Short mmCIF file of C-alpha atoms in Angstrom, two decimals:
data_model
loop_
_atom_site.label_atom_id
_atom_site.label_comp_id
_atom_site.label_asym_id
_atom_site.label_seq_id
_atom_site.Cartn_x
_atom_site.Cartn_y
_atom_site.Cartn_z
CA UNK V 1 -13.30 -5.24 -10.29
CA UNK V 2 -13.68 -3.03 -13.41
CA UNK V 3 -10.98 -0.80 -14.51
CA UNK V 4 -13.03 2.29 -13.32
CA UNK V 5 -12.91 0.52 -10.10
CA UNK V 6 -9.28 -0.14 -10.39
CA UNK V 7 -8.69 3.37 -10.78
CA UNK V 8 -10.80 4.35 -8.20
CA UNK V 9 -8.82 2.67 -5.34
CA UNK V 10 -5.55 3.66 -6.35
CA UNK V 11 -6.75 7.30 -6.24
CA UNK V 12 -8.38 7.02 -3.38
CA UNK V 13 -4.61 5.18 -2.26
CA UNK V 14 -2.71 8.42 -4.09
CA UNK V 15 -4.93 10.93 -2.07
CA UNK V 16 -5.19 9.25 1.28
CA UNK V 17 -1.28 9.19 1.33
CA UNK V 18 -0.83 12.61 0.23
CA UNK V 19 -3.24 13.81 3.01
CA UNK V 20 -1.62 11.52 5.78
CA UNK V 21 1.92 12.61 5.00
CA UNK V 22 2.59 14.09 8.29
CA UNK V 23 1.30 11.16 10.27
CA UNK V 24 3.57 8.46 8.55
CA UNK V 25 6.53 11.35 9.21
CA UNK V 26 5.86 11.19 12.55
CA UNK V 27 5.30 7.49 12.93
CA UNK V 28 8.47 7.12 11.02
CA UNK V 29 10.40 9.46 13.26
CA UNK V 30 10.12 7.29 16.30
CA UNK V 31 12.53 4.87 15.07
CA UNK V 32 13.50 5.56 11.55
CA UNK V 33 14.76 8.53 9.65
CA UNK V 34 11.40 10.25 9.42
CA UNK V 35 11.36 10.83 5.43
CA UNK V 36 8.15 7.84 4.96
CA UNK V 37 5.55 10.52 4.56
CA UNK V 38 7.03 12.89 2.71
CA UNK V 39 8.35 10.21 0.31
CA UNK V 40 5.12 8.56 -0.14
CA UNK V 41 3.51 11.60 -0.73
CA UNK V 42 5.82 12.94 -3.33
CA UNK V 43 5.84 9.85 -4.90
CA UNK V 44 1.68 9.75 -5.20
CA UNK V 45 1.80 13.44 -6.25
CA UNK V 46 3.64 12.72 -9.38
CA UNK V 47 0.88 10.07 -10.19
CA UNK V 48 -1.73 11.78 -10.17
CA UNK V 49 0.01 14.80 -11.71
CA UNK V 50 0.30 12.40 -14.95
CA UNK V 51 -3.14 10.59 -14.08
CA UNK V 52 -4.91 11.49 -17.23
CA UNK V 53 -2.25 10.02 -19.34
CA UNK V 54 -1.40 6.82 -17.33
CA UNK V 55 -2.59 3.33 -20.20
CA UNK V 56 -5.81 2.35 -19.10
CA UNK V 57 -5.90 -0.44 -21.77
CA UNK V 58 -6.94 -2.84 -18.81
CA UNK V 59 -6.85 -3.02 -14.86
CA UNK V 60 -3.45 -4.77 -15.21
CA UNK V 61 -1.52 -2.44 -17.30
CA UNK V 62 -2.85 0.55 -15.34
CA UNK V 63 -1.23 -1.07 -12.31
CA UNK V 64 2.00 -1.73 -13.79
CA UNK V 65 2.30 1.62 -15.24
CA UNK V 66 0.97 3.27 -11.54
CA UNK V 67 4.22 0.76 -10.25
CA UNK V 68 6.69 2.25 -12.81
CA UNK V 69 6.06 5.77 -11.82
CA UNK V 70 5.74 4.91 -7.71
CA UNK V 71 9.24 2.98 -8.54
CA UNK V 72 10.92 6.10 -10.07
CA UNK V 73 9.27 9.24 -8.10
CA UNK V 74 9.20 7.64 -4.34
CA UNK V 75 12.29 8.47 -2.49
CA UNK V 76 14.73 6.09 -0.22
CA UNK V 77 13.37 2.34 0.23
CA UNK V 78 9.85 2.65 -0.16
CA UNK V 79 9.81 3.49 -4.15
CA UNK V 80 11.37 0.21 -4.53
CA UNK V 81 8.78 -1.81 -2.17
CA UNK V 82 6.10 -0.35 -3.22
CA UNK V 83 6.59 -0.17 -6.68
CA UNK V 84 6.98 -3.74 -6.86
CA UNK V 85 4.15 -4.41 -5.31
CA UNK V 86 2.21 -2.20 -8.15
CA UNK V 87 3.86 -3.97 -10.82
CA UNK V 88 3.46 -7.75 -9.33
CA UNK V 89 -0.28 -7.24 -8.59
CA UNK V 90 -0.27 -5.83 -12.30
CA UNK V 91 1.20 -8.62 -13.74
CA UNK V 92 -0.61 -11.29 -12.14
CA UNK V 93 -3.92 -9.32 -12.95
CA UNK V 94 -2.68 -10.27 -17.00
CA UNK V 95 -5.10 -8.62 -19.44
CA UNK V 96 -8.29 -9.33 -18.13
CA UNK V 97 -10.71 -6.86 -18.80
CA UNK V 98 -12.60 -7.24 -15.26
CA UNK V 99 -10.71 -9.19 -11.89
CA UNK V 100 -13.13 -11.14 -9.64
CA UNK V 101 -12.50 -11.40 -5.90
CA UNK V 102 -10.72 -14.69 -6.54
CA UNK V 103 -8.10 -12.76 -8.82
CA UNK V 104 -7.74 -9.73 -6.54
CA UNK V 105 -6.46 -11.98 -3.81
CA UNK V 106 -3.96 -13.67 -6.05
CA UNK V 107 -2.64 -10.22 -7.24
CA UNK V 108 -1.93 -8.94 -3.31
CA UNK V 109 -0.73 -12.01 -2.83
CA UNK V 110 1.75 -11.57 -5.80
CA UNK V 111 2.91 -8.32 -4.41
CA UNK V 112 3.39 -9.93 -1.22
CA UNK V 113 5.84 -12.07 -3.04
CA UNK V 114 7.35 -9.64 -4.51
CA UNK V 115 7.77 -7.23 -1.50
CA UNK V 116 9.25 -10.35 0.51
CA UNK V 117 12.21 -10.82 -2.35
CA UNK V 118 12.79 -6.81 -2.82
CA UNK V 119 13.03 -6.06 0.69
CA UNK V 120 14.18 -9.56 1.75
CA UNK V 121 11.74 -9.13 4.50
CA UNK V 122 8.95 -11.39 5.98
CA UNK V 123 6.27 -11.36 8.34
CA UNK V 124 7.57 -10.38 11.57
CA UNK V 125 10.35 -8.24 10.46
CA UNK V 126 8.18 -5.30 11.94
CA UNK V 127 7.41 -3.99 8.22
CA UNK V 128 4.33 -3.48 6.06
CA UNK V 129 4.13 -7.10 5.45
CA UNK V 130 2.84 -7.44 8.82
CA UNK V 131 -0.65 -5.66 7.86
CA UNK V 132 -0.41 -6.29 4.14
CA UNK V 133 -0.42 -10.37 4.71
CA UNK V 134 -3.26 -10.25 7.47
CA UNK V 135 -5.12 -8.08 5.37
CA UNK V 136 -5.05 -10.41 2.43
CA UNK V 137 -6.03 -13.25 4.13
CA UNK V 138 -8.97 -11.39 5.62
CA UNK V 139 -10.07 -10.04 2.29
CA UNK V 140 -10.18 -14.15 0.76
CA UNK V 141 -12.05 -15.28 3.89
CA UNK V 142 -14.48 -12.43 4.68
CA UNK V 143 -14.55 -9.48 2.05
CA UNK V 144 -13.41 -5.86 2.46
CA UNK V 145 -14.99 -5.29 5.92
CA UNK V 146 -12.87 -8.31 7.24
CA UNK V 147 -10.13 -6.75 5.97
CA UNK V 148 -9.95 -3.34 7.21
CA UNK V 149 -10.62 -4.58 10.48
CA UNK V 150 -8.18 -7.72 10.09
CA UNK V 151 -5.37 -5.01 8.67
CA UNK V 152 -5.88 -2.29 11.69
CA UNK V 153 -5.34 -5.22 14.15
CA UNK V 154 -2.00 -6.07 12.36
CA UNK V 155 -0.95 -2.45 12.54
CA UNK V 156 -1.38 -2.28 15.92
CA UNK V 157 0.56 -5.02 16.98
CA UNK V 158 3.48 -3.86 15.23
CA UNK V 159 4.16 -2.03 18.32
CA UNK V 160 5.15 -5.50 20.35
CA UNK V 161 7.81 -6.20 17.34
CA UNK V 162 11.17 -5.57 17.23
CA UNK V 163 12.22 -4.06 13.99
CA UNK V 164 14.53 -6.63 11.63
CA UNK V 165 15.00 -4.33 8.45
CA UNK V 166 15.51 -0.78 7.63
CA UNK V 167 17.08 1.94 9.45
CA UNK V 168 14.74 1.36 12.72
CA UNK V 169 16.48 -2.38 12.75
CA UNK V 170 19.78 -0.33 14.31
CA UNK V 171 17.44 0.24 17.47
CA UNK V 172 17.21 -3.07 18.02
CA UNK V 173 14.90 -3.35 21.30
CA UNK V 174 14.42 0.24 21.17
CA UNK V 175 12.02 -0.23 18.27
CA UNK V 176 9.43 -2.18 20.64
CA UNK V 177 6.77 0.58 21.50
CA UNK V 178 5.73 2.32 18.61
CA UNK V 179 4.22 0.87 15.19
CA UNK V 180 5.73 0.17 12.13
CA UNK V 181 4.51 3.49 9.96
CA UNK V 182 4.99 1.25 6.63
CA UNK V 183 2.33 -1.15 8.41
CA UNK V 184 0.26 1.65 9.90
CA UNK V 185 0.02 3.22 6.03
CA UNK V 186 -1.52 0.13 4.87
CA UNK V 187 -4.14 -0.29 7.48
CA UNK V 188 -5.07 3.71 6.96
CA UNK V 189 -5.10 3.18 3.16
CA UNK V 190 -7.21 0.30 3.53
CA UNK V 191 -9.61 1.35 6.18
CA UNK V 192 -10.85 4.46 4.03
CA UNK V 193 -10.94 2.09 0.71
CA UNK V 194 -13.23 0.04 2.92
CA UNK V 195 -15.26 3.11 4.03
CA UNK V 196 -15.36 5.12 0.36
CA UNK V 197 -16.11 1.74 -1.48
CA UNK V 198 -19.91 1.33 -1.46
CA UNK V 199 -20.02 5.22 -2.43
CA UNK V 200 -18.01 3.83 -4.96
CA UNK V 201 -20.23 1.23 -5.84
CA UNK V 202 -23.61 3.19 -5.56
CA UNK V 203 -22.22 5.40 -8.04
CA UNK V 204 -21.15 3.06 -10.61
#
């Protein structure tokens, strides 16, 4: 993945969660306190409001900055979580000029690791881990296709958890029903990566 590439899917990340900020509300308003959409959006606004001047000295320090800003502007929780996950997936990218496939994986995977100790969270706490570690492991074994549908699957069957952390854990069995919106944002950001990427690609 080149650094033009690397910017392309966190834009195409910044923009799909700006337009989908009243979904994620309303997901989030089922159990939680409704603000997910609105804080994900603001957050992504201020990004791309300073886009031009983010340090594009390679894929990796592009991320990290991207993670400083998400970790600042995004309200409550999430600015935190998935911040981290910015800056982890920066770091282990280093300051290689270009990531193959193999080195993509192992940067999700760091800001799985990262998202796990931040939130003290793990699969099956009914959060975004539960699409963003299916995903993953769809992307090593079978490519972007595999993983948008591997991550919508995930999403979906949020909706058979109970909720462990954040405000929808006070709902206790309450939370079974609906999906986790954190989980749901990841499988809509990654289904229209999966769909915009060989545009992406053609054009390159």
């Amino acid at each position: 993945m080149t650094m033009r590439q690397t910017e392309f899917v966190v834009r195409v990340i910044a923009e799909t969660a700006i337009e989908n900020e009243k979904y994620f509300g309303d997901l989030d308003s089922v159990v939680g306190d409704g603000d997910f959409g609105y804080s994900l959006a603001r957050g992504f606004e201020k990004l791309l409001e300073g886009w031009d001047g983010l340090d594009r000295t390679d894929p990796g320090t592009f991320l990290k900055k991207c993670g400083i800003v998400i970790t600042s502007r995004i309200g409550g929780t999430s600015g935190p979580i998935w911040g981290t996950g910015f800056l982890r997936a920066g770091a282990a990218a280093g300051d290689a000029a270009e990531l193959t496939a193999v080195q993509v994986v192992a940067m999700l995977r760091a800001a799985i690791e990262g998202i796990k100790a931040r939130g003290q969270s793990d699969v099956g706490d009914k959060t975004l881990l539960d699409a963003l570690v299916p995903m993953t492991d769809a992307l090593a074994s079978g490519g972007l296709p595999a993983a948008a549908v591997a991550v919508r699957e995930a999403a979906d069957a949020t909706a058979e958890m109970v909720a462990k952390r954040g405000r929808a854990a006070y709902t206790g069995e309450r939370s079974r029903g609906s999906v986790d919106a954190g989980a749901m944002a990841v499988a809509v950001l990654v289904e229209r990566i999966s769909e915009t990427w060989p545009k992406q690609g053609d054009a390159s």
